[in-house]
Every structure is written in C-alpha cells, then in structure tokens.
Amino acid sequence: MTAISYSRPRSILTEIASASALRTIALLALCAAYIQGPVTKIADFGGALAEMDHFGLHPAAFFAVTVIVFELVASAMVVTGFFRWVGALALAGFTILATFIALRFWEMTPGMERMMATNAFFEHLGLAGAFVFVAAYDLTKGAGK
C-alpha cells in the first residue's frame, strides 16, 4: 500500500495562494469598507456630516474630511505595499476606536438591534485583527514581498 502524496496539490495551492493578483484582490477585499465608505461620504457629504453629528464628532466637517482622507490613504498604503504595516496598524486602531464609538451594544435594550450591533462589534474586532496580522506579516516578511 502506497502513501498518498499531497505534495502536488499543495504545490498548486501554494502557487495560487502566493500569486500577486490574488494577494492584491485579498488586500482590496480587506480594505473594501475603507474604500467604499469614503466614496459614499464624498458622494453624499451632507450624509457624512450627519453621521459625524450622530456620533458626537464636532466639528463635523473636520472629522468627515479627516476620515475620508485617512481611510483612502491608509487603504492605498495597504493595497500598494507602501509602508503597508503602517497603513494596516492605522486601520486596525481606527477600526477599534470607531467600533467602540459606533457599536455600543452594551448600552442597547435586548432585541434584534442589540444582537446585530453585537455581531457587528465582534466582526469589527476580527477585521482589526486581520489588519494586525497583515502588519505583522509585512514586518516579518518584508514590504512588497
């Protein structure tokens, strides 16, 4: 009886997983909310101002513009590899901060809205963890590799 060799499928999977195009697509997916959000805020700046007011961030215009620029620049850093680790850690910190501001599920009454906010809270923690992982990988393997 011969042993099954997993080297061939593993080799193919390694090639696919390490492909530059797939890495770029994965990084774009990771940054999708930080690209879509600013685009939406630019298209509806009045809505962006209302969002900042809703979360008590004043002056609203300053915070809206700052968030737009920050998210686009940090996302570009992650996707392009230009100081990827800096952009990834910045987005991780931003995500944690924004999560504690926007998803205060512990202050909500029990029900569907609280459950949805709780799920979103922990999903955002996972997203922040993914950015920390990207930064750690980038620092240990070298930017752009």
XYZ file of N, CA and C in Angstrom:
435
model
N 0.844 -1.174 0.000
C 0.000 0.000 0.000
C 0.895 1.245 0.000
N 0.631 2.156 -0.913
C 1.468 3.356 -1.000
C 0.787 4.520 -0.303
N 1.620 5.381 0.209
C 1.110 6.578 0.880
C 0.626 7.579 -0.166
N -0.437 8.269 0.146
C -0.959 9.293 -0.756
C -0.052 10.510 -0.654
N 0.328 11.032 -1.815
C 1.203 12.198 -1.834
C 0.360 13.471 -1.931
N 0.577 14.346 -0.996
C -0.131 15.613 -1.001
C 0.741 16.746 -1.535
N 1.938 16.419 -1.984
C 2.854 17.474 -2.412
C 2.366 18.180 -3.674
N 1.794 17.459 -4.619
C 1.325 18.078 -5.864
C 0.177 19.055 -5.617
N -0.923 18.652 -4.948
C -1.988 19.629 -4.683
C -1.507 20.786 -3.818
N -0.630 20.490 -2.868
C -0.126 21.547 -2.001
C 0.695 22.541 -2.808
N 1.466 22.052 -3.757
C 2.275 22.916 -4.610
C 1.383 23.841 -5.441
N 0.323 23.282 -5.989
C -0.606 24.083 -6.797
C -1.282 25.141 -5.924
N -1.736 24.729 -4.735
C -2.378 25.677 -3.832
C -1.416 26.768 -3.386
N -0.151 26.401 -3.172
C 0.856 27.385 -2.781
C 1.040 28.410 -3.887
N 1.087 27.953 -5.133
C 1.223 28.879 -6.261
C 0.035 29.825 -6.358
N -1.165 29.279 -6.200
C -2.370 30.103 -6.283
C -2.402 31.100 -5.138
N -2.179 30.617 -3.917
C -2.276 31.476 -2.732
C -1.206 32.556 -2.705
N -0.067 32.287 -3.318
C 1.016 33.273 -3.295
C 1.043 34.159 -4.537
N 0.085 33.987 -5.416
C 0.037 34.792 -6.641
C -0.193 36.257 -6.301
N 0.530 37.106 -6.976
C 0.450 38.546 -6.739
C -0.974 39.075 -6.942
N -1.642 38.613 -7.977
C -3.003 39.091 -8.260
C -3.957 38.699 -7.134
N -3.849 37.482 -6.639
C -4.722 37.056 -5.551
C -4.444 37.850 -4.282
N -3.181 38.109 -4.010
C -2.823 38.911 -2.834
C -3.427 40.312 -2.950
N -3.342 40.913 -4.129
C -3.908 42.247 -4.329
C -5.426 42.232 -4.162
N -6.084 41.215 -4.703
C -7.535 41.091 -4.562
C -7.912 40.925 -3.090
N -7.150 40.110 -2.361
C -7.429 39.896 -0.935
C -7.235 41.189 -0.149
N -6.203 41.940 -0.453
C -5.971 43.206 0.243
C -7.055 44.229 -0.104
N -7.503 44.238 -1.348
C -8.619 45.108 -1.727
C -9.889 44.715 -0.976
N -10.128 43.422 -0.845
C -11.303 42.947 -0.106
C -11.211 43.359 1.361
N -10.024 43.229 1.950
C -9.825 43.616 3.338
C -10.096 45.102 3.534
N -9.726 45.903 2.552
C -9.889 47.363 2.643
C -11.204 47.851 2.034
N -12.047 46.956 1.563
C -13.255 47.350 0.829
C -14.111 48.366 1.581
N -14.340 48.145 2.866
C -15.176 49.073 3.633
C -14.514 50.435 3.780
N -13.175 50.454 3.747
C -12.422 51.698 3.930
C -12.203 52.412 2.603
N -12.628 51.797 1.526
C -12.638 52.434 0.210
C -14.067 52.878 -0.108
N -15.026 51.982 0.120
C -16.430 52.290 -0.150
C -16.939 53.407 0.750
N -16.575 53.373 2.027
C -17.054 54.383 2.976
C -16.726 55.805 2.563
N -15.448 56.100 2.282
C -15.112 57.470 1.854
C -15.762 57.867 0.529
N -15.865 56.926 -0.397
C -16.512 57.247 -1.676
C -17.966 57.640 -1.428
N -18.632 56.893 -0.556
C -20.015 57.213 -0.203
C -20.100 58.568 0.498
N -19.152 58.838 1.404
C -19.142 60.122 2.112
C -18.900 61.287 1.155
N -18.050 61.087 0.156
C -17.793 62.143 -0.836
C -19.051 62.383 -1.669
N -19.706 61.299 -2.084
C -20.908 61.422 -2.910
C -22.074 62.051 -2.151
N -22.111 61.841 -0.838
C -23.183 62.399 -0.004
C -22.544 63.052 1.215
N -21.916 64.198 0.991
C -21.193 64.854 2.076
C -22.138 65.305 3.192
N -23.358 65.662 2.837
C -24.354 66.007 3.855
C -24.624 64.820 4.773
N -24.689 63.635 4.195
C -24.862 62.417 4.991
C -23.659 62.150 5.877
N -22.468 62.451 5.355
C -21.245 62.280 6.151
C -21.256 63.221 7.345
N -21.720 64.459 7.129
C -21.820 65.420 8.230
C -22.838 64.947 9.270
N -23.963 64.418 8.788
C -24.990 63.907 9.699
C -24.458 62.729 10.515
N -23.644 61.883 9.880
C -23.049 60.747 10.582
C -22.113 61.232 11.693
N -21.290 62.223 11.400
C -20.370 62.755 12.406
C -21.156 63.385 13.563
N -22.212 64.115 13.230
C -23.074 64.700 14.269
C -23.704 63.607 15.124
N -24.185 62.563 14.480
C -24.829 61.451 15.190
C -23.901 60.851 16.249
N -22.618 60.749 15.924
C -21.665 60.153 16.858
C -20.980 61.183 17.754
N -21.453 62.445 17.687
C -20.929 63.479 18.567
C -19.540 63.965 18.207
N -19.168 63.850 16.947
C -17.846 64.284 16.497
C -17.962 65.682 15.896
N -17.425 66.665 16.601
C -17.543 68.059 16.194
C -16.165 68.705 16.161
N -15.881 69.555 15.204
C -16.760 69.985 14.120
C -16.919 68.878 13.079
N -18.141 68.669 12.671
C -18.477 67.557 11.790
C -17.696 67.579 10.476
N -17.548 68.750 9.867
C -16.847 68.835 8.581
C -15.384 68.412 8.726
N -14.739 68.836 9.786
C -13.351 68.455 10.028
C -13.228 66.940 10.150
N -14.082 66.330 10.954
C -13.998 64.880 11.154
C -14.366 64.123 9.876
N -15.352 64.608 9.129
C -15.734 63.933 7.885
C -14.578 63.929 6.888
N -13.969 65.074 6.684
C -12.848 65.181 5.741
C -11.662 64.341 6.235
N -11.385 64.409 7.527
C -10.275 63.639 8.094
C -10.483 62.146 7.893
N -11.683 61.669 8.156
C -11.982 60.237 7.982
C -11.860 59.845 6.508
N -12.385 60.655 5.624
C -12.301 60.360 4.182
C -10.846 60.221 3.746
N -10.038 61.208 4.067
C -8.628 61.193 3.652
C -7.889 60.033 4.322
N -8.101 59.873 5.616
C -7.423 58.812 6.357
C -7.717 57.434 5.767
N -8.995 57.116 5.572
C -9.360 55.789 5.072
C -8.809 55.531 3.675
N -8.855 56.527 2.804
C -8.339 56.338 1.448
C -6.818 56.181 1.434
N -6.128 57.011 2.198
C -4.656 56.936 2.226
C -4.191 55.632 2.861
N -4.753 55.279 4.008
C -4.344 54.043 4.687
C -4.658 52.818 3.830
N -5.801 52.812 3.162
C -6.143 51.699 2.265
C -5.154 51.601 1.111
N -4.808 52.736 0.542
C -3.831 52.741 -0.552
C -2.487 52.192 -0.079
N -2.098 52.515 1.141
C -0.839 52.001 1.695
C -0.892 50.483 1.825
N -2.011 49.967 2.313
C -2.148 48.516 2.484
C -2.128 47.815 1.135
N -2.880 48.305 0.188
C -3.008 47.629 -1.110
C -1.718 47.717 -1.923
N -1.068 48.881 -1.909
C 0.126 49.059 -2.746
C 1.397 48.512 -2.109
N 1.395 48.378 -0.790
C 2.594 47.903 -0.102
C 3.501 49.019 0.374
N 3.136 50.276 0.099
C 3.932 51.412 0.552
C 3.698 51.587 2.044
N 4.691 51.212 2.843
C 4.535 51.207 4.295
C 3.247 50.493 4.700
N 3.047 49.313 4.103
C 1.828 48.532 4.345
C 1.560 48.357 5.831
N 2.608 48.063 6.586
C 2.412 47.797 8.015
C 1.878 49.027 8.743
N 2.293 50.222 8.315
C 1.797 51.448 8.936
C 0.304 51.622 8.639
N -0.053 51.469 7.373
C -1.458 51.589 6.980
C -2.337 50.554 7.665
N -1.823 49.322 7.759
C -2.601 48.246 8.386
C -2.806 48.505 9.873
N -1.747 48.923 10.570
C -1.892 49.214 12.007
C -2.792 50.432 12.228
N -2.686 51.415 11.345
C -3.551 52.595 11.459
C -5.016 52.201 11.281
N -5.305 51.354 10.296
C -6.687 50.914 10.087
C -7.165 50.021 11.227
N -6.277 49.222 11.806
C -6.655 48.401 12.959
C -7.058 49.303 14.127
N -6.230 50.297 14.431
C -6.539 51.216 15.521
C -7.809 52.012 15.257
N -7.957 52.501 14.029
C -9.156 53.244 13.646
C -10.401 52.375 13.803
N -10.298 51.129 13.364
C -11.441 50.213 13.436
C -11.858 49.978 14.879
N -10.895 49.753 15.752
C -11.220 49.532 17.161
C -11.861 50.786 17.756
N -11.288 51.943 17.498
C -11.840 53.193 18.009
C -13.261 53.421 17.489
N -13.442 53.288 16.182
C -14.765 53.505 15.582
C -15.777 52.490 16.094
N -15.334 51.267 16.339
C -16.227 50.224 16.833
C -16.748 50.579 18.221
N -15.868 51.089 19.082
C -16.300 51.464 20.426
C -17.177 52.719 20.421
N -17.048 53.535 19.376
C -17.899 54.723 19.268
C -19.257 54.362 18.675
N -19.268 53.552 17.631
C -20.486 53.327 16.849
C -21.296 52.097 17.257
N -20.673 51.115 17.883
C -21.384 49.854 18.149
C -21.434 49.543 19.642
N -21.994 50.434 20.392
C -22.067 50.308 21.857
C -23.249 49.415 22.236
N -23.168 48.159 21.851
C -24.267 47.209 22.048
C -24.647 47.058 23.513
N -23.690 47.234 24.415
C -23.941 47.048 25.835
C -24.883 48.118 26.400
N -25.082 49.194 25.650
C -25.992 50.249 26.086
C -27.394 50.084 25.489
N -27.576 49.084 24.635
C -28.848 48.907 23.943
C -29.762 47.964 24.717
N -31.050 48.140 24.485
C -32.006 47.222 25.092
C -31.971 45.899 24.323
N -32.237 44.794 25.015
C -32.226 43.489 24.332
C -33.192 43.486 23.145
N -32.783 42.793 22.109
C -33.599 42.697 20.909
C -32.726 42.549 19.677
N -33.380 42.613 18.531
C -32.667 42.388 17.273
C -31.577 43.429 17.024
N -31.851 44.706 17.279
C -30.837 45.747 17.038
C -29.592 45.507 17.890
N -29.801 45.123 19.145
C -28.657 44.838 20.008
C -27.880 43.633 19.497
N -28.591 42.601 19.066
C -27.920 41.413 18.550
C -27.104 41.750 17.298
N -27.679 42.560 16.416
C -26.961 42.944 15.196
C -25.736 43.793 15.535
N -25.884 44.721 16.478
C -24.756 45.558 16.879
C -23.671 44.715 17.552
N -24.078 43.732 18.342
C -23.112 42.839 18.992
C -22.325 42.066 17.949
N -23.022 41.498 16.982
C -22.342 40.763 15.911
C -21.392 41.668 15.139
N -21.854 42.853 14.787
C -21.003 43.789 14.044
C -19.791 44.201 14.875
N -19.977 44.383 16.188
C -18.876 44.747 17.076
C -17.763 43.703 16.992
N -18.132 42.448 17.135
C -17.121 41.393 17.131
C -16.560 41.130 15.733
N -17.360 41.353 14.699
C -16.834 41.260 13.337
C -15.767 42.324 13.114
N -16.001 43.519 13.637
C -15.017 44.595 13.500
C -13.746 44.294 14.286
N -13.879 43.659 15.442
C -12.673 43.242 16.169
C -11.875 42.251 15.328
N -12.567 41.343 14.656
C -11.891 40.398 13.763
C -11.210 41.100 12.606
N -11.853 42.106 12.069
C -11.262 42.892 10.983
C -9.996 43.593 11.461
N -10.058 44.167 12.652
C -8.864 44.810 13.219
C -7.750 43.780 13.390
N -8.114 42.588 13.848
C -7.121 41.517 13.994
C -6.491 41.153 12.663
N -7.278 41.147 11.603
C -6.735 40.848 10.277
C -5.724 41.911 9.854
N -6.000 43.166 10.159
C -5.043 44.225 9.835
C -3.758 44.080 10.646
N -3.871 43.688 11.897
C -2.667 43.444 12.708
C -1.874 42.297 12.100
N -2.565 41.261 11.643
C -1.898 40.132 11.004
C -1.162 40.584 9.738
N -1.790 41.422 8.922
C -1.150 41.947 7.711
C 0.107 42.726 8.088
N 0.011 43.556 9.112
C 1.172 44.344 9.550
C 2.288 43.426 10.030
N 1.954 42.426 10.830
C 2.967 41.502 11.347
C 3.626 40.733 10.204
N 2.835 40.285 9.250
C 3.376 39.571 8.094
C 4.317 40.470 7.298
N 3.870 41.698 7.088
C 4.666 42.649 6.322
C 5.988 42.945 7.014
N 5.939 43.101 8.318
C 7.171 43.396 9.072
C 8.116 42.216 9.114
N 7.589 40.997 9.151
C 8.462 39.820 9.236
C 8.918 39.326 7.886
N 8.121 39.517 6.847
C 8.483 39.038 5.502
C 9.034 40.136 4.618
N 8.870 41.376 5.026
C 9.368 42.494 4.227
C 8.285 43.067 3.341
N 8.228 44.366 3.274
C 7.226 45.062 2.471
C 7.360 44.692 1.006
N 6.217 44.470 0.390
C 6.185 44.192 -1.033
C 6.578 42.773 -1.427
N 6.799 41.905 -0.461
C 7.150 40.519 -0.799
C 5.949 39.637 -0.775
